[in-house]
PDB file of C-alpha atoms in Angstrom:
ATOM      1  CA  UNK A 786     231.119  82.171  32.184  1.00 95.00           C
ATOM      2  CA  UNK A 787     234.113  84.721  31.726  1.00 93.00           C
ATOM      3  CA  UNK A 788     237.625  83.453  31.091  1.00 87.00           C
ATOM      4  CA  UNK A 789     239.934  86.020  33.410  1.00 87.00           C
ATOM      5  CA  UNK A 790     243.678  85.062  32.250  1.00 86.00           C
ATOM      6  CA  UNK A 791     245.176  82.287  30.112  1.00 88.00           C
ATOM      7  CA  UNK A 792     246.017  79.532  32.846  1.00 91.00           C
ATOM      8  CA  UNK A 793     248.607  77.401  31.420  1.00 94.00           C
ATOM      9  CA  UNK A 794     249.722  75.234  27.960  1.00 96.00           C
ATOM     10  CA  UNK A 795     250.566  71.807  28.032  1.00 96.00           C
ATOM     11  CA  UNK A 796     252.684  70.535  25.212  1.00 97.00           C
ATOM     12  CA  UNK A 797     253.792  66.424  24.743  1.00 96.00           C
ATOM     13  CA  UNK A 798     257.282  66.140  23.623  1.00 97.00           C
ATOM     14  CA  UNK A 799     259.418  63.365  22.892  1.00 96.00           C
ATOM     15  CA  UNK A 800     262.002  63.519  25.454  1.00 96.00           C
ATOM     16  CA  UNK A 801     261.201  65.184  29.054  1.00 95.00           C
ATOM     17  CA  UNK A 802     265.457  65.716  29.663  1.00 94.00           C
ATOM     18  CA  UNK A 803     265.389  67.660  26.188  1.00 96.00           C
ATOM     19  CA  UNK A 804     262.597  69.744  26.304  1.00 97.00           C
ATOM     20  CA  UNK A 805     263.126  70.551  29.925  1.00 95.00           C
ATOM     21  CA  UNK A 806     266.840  71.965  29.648  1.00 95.00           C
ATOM     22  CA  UNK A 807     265.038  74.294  26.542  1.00 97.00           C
ATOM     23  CA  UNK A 808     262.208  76.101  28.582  1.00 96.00           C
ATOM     24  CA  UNK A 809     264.715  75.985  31.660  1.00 95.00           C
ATOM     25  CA  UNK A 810     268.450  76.632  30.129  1.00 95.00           C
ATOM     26  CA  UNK A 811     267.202  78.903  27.350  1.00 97.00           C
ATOM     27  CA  UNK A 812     263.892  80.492  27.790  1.00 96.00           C
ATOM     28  CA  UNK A 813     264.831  80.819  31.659  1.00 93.00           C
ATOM     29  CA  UNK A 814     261.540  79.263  33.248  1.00 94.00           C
ATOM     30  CA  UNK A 815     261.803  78.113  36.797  1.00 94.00           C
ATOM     31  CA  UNK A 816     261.216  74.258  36.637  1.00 94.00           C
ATOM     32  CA  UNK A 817     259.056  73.105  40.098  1.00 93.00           C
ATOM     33  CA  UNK A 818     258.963  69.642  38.937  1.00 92.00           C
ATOM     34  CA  UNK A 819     260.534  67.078  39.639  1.00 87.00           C
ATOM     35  CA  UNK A 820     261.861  68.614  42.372  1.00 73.00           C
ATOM     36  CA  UNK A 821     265.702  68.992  42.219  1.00 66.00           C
ATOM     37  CA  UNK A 822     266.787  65.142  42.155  1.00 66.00           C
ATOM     38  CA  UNK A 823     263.551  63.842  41.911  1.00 71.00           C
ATOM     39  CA  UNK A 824     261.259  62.147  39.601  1.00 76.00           C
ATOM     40  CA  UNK A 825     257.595  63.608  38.826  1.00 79.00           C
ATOM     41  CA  UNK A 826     255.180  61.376  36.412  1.00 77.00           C
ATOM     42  CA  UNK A 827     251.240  61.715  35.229  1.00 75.00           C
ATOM     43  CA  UNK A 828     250.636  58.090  35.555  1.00 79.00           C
ATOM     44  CA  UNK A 829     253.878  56.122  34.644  1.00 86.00           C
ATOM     45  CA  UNK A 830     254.882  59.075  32.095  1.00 90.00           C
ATOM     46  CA  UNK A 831     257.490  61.706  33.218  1.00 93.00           C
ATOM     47  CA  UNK A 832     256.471  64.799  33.026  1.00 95.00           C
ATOM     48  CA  UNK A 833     257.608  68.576  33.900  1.00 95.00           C
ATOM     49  CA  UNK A 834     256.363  71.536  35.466  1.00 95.00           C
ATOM     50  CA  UNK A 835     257.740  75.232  34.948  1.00 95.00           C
ATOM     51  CA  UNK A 836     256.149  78.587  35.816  1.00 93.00           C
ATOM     52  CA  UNK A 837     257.376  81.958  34.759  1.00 86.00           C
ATOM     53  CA  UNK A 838     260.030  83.359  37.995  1.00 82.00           C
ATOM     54  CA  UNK A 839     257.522  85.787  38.915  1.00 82.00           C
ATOM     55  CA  UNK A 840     255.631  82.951  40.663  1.00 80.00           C
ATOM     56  CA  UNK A 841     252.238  84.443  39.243  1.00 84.00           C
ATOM     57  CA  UNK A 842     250.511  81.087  39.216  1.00 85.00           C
ATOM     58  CA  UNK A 843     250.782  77.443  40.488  1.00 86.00           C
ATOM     59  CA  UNK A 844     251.805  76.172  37.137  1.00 90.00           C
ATOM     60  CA  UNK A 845     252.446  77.799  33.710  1.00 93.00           C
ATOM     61  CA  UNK A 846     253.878  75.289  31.424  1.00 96.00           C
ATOM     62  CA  UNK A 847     253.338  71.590  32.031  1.00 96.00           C
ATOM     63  CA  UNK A 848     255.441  68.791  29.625  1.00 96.00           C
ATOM     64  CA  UNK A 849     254.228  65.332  28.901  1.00 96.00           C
ATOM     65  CA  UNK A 850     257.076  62.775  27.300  1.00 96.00           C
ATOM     66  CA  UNK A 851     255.205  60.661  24.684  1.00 95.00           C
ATOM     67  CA  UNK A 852     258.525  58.977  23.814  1.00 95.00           C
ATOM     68  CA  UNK A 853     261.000  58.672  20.477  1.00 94.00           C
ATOM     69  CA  UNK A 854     258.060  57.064  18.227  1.00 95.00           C
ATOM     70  CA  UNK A 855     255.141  59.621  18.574  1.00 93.00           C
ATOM     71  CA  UNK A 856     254.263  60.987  15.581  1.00 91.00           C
ATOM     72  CA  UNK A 857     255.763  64.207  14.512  1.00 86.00           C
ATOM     73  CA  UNK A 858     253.486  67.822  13.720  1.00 84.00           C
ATOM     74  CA  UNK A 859     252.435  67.847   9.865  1.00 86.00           C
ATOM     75  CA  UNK A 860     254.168  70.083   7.194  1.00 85.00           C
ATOM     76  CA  UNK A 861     252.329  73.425   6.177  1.00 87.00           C
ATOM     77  CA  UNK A 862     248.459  73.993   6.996  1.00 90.00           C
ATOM     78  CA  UNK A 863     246.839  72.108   9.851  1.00 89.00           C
ATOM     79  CA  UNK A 864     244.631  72.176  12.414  1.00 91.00           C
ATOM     80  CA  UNK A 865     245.860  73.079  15.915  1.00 90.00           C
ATOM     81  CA  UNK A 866     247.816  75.525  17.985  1.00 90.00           C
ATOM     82  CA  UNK A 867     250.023  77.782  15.887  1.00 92.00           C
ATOM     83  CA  UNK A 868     252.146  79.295  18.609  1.00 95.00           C
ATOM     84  CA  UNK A 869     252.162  80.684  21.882  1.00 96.00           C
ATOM     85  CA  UNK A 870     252.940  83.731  23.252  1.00 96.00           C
ATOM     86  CA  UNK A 871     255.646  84.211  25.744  1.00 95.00           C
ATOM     87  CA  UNK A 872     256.007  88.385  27.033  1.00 94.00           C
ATOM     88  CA  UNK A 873     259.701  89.244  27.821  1.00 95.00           C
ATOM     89  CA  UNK A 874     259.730  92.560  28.150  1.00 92.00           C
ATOM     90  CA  UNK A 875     258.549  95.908  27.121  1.00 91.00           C
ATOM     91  CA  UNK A 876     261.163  97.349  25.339  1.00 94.00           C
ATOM     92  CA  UNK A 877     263.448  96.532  22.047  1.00 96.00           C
ATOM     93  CA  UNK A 878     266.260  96.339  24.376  1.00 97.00           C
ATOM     94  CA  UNK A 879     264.936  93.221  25.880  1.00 96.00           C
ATOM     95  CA  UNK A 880     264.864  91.749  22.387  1.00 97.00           C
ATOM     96  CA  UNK A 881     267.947  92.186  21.823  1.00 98.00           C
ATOM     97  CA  UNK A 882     268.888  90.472  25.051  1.00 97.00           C
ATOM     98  CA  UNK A 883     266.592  87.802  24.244  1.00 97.00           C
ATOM     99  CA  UNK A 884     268.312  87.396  19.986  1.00 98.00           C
ATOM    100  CA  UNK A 885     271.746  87.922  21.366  1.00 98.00           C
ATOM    101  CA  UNK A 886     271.288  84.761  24.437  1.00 97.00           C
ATOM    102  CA  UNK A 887     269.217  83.052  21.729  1.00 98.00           C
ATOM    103  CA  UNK A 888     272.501  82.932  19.080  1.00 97.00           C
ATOM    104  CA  UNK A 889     274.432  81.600  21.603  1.00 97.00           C
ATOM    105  CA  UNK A 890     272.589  79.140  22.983  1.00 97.00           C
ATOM    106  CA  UNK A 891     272.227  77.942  19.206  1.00 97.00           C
ATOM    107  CA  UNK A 892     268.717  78.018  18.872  1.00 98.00           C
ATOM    108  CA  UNK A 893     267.567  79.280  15.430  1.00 97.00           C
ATOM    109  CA  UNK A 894     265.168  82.850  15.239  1.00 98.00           C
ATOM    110  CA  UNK A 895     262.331  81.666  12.450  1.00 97.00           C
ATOM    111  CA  UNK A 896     261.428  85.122  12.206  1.00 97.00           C
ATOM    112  CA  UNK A 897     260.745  88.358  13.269  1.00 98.00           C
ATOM    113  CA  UNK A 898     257.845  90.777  13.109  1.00 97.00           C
ATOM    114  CA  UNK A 899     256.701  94.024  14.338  1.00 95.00           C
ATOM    115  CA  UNK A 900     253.098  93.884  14.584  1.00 93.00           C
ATOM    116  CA  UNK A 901     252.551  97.439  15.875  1.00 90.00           C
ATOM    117  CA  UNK A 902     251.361  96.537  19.336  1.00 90.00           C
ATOM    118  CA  UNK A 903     254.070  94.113  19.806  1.00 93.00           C
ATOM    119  CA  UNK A 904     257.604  93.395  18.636  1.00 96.00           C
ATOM    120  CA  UNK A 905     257.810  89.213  18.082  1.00 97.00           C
ATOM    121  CA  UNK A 906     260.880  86.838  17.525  1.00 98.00           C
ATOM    122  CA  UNK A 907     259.614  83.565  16.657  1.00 98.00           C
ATOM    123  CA  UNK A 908     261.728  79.805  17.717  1.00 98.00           C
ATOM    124  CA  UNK A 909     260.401  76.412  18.317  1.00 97.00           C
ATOM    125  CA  UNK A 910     261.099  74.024  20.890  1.00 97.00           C
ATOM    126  CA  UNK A 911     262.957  70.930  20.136  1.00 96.00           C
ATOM    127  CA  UNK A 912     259.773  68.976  19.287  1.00 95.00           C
ATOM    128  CA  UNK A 913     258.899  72.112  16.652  1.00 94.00           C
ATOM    129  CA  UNK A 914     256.262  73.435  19.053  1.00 95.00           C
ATOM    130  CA  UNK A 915     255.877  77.424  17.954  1.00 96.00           C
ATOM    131  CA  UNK A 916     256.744  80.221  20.162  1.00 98.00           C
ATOM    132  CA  UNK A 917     256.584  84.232  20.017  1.00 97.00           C
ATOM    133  CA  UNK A 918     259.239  85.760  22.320  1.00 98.00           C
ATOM    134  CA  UNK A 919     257.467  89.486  22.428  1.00 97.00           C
ATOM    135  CA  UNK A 920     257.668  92.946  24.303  1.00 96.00           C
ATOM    136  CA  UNK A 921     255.242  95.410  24.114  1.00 92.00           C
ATOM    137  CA  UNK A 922     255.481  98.556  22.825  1.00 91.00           C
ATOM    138  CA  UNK A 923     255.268 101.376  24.708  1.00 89.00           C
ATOM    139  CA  UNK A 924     252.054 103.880  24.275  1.00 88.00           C
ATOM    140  CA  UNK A 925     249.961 101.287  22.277  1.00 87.00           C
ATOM    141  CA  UNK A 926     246.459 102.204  22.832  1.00 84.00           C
ATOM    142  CA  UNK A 927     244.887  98.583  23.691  1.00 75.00           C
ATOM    143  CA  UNK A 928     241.650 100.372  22.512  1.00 80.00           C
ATOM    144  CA  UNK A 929     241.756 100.811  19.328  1.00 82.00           C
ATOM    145  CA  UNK A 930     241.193  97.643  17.263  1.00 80.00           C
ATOM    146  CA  UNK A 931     243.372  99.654  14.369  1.00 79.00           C
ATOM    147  CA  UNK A 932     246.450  98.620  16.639  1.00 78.00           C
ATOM    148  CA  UNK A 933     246.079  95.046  17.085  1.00 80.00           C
ATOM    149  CA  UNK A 934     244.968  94.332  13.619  1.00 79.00           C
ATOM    150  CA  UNK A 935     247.499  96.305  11.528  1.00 83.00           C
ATOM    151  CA  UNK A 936     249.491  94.812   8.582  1.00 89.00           C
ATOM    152  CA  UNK A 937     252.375  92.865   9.964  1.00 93.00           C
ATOM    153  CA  UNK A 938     256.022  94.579   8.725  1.00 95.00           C
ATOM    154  CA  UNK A 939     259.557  93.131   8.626  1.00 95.00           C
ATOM    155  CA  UNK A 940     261.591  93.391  12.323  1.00 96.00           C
ATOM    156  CA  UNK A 941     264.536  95.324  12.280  1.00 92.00           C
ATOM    157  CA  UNK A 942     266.839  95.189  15.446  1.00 91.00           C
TER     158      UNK A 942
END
């Protein structure tokens, strides 16, 4: 078997309205379900569907509402996903962009990093699922294991 690209990421959240206006209204994602007006549900629980606007795939991001009660993601060091990785861009400009719509749609940047390879904001949804808003940089050689594995510094924009 060979895995050939990272298919999609399904995340439960507590409330499908909430979550759905975040990866639409603020990370931009085109939402295919429901369809405008409409319902969509797994079973009896609503769900929704977004994928990235350049249409690349049939789904990229797929919500499941567990409800109010479900139990919320432990404190500190756990098992489980860490974060994903959303690309934005390939430039600091982009970045920017991204930090200055961010402020003002009053979602909080838990950090920033340059990572050599990549330039990272990181935010979390409103359940506290992790993401890394990232643009590549430019002339990274892929190659060399020396640029994905360097030291982490401090993000200055």
């Amino acid at each position: 078997m060979e895995v050939k690209e990272l298919g999609h990421v399904v995340l439960y959240v507590r409330d499908i309205e909430r979550s759905a206006r975040f990866y639409r209204d603020v990370l931009g994602w085109r939402q295919i379900l429901p369809a405008a007006g409409g319902d969509a549900t797994l079973g009896k629980v609503p769900v929704a569907a977004f994928n990235a606007p350049s249409g690349r795939t049939h789904h990229e991001l797929l919500l499941i509402e567990v409800g109010e009660d479900a139990a919320g993601m432990p404190e500190g060091r756990r098992i489980g996903m860490y974060h994903f990785g959303l690309k934005i861009g390939t430039s600091d400009d982009e970045l920017r962009e991204a930090l200055a719509q961010l402020k003002a749609a009053g979602t909080p940047v838990l950090g920033m990093s340059d990572h050599t390879a990549t330039h990272s904001l990181y935010i979390a949804d409103p359940d506290g699922n992790e993401i890394e808003l990232y643009v590549d940089v430019p002339g990274v050689d892929w190659e060399n294991p020396a640029a994905i594995g360097a030291p982490v510094k401090p993000l200055r924009l």
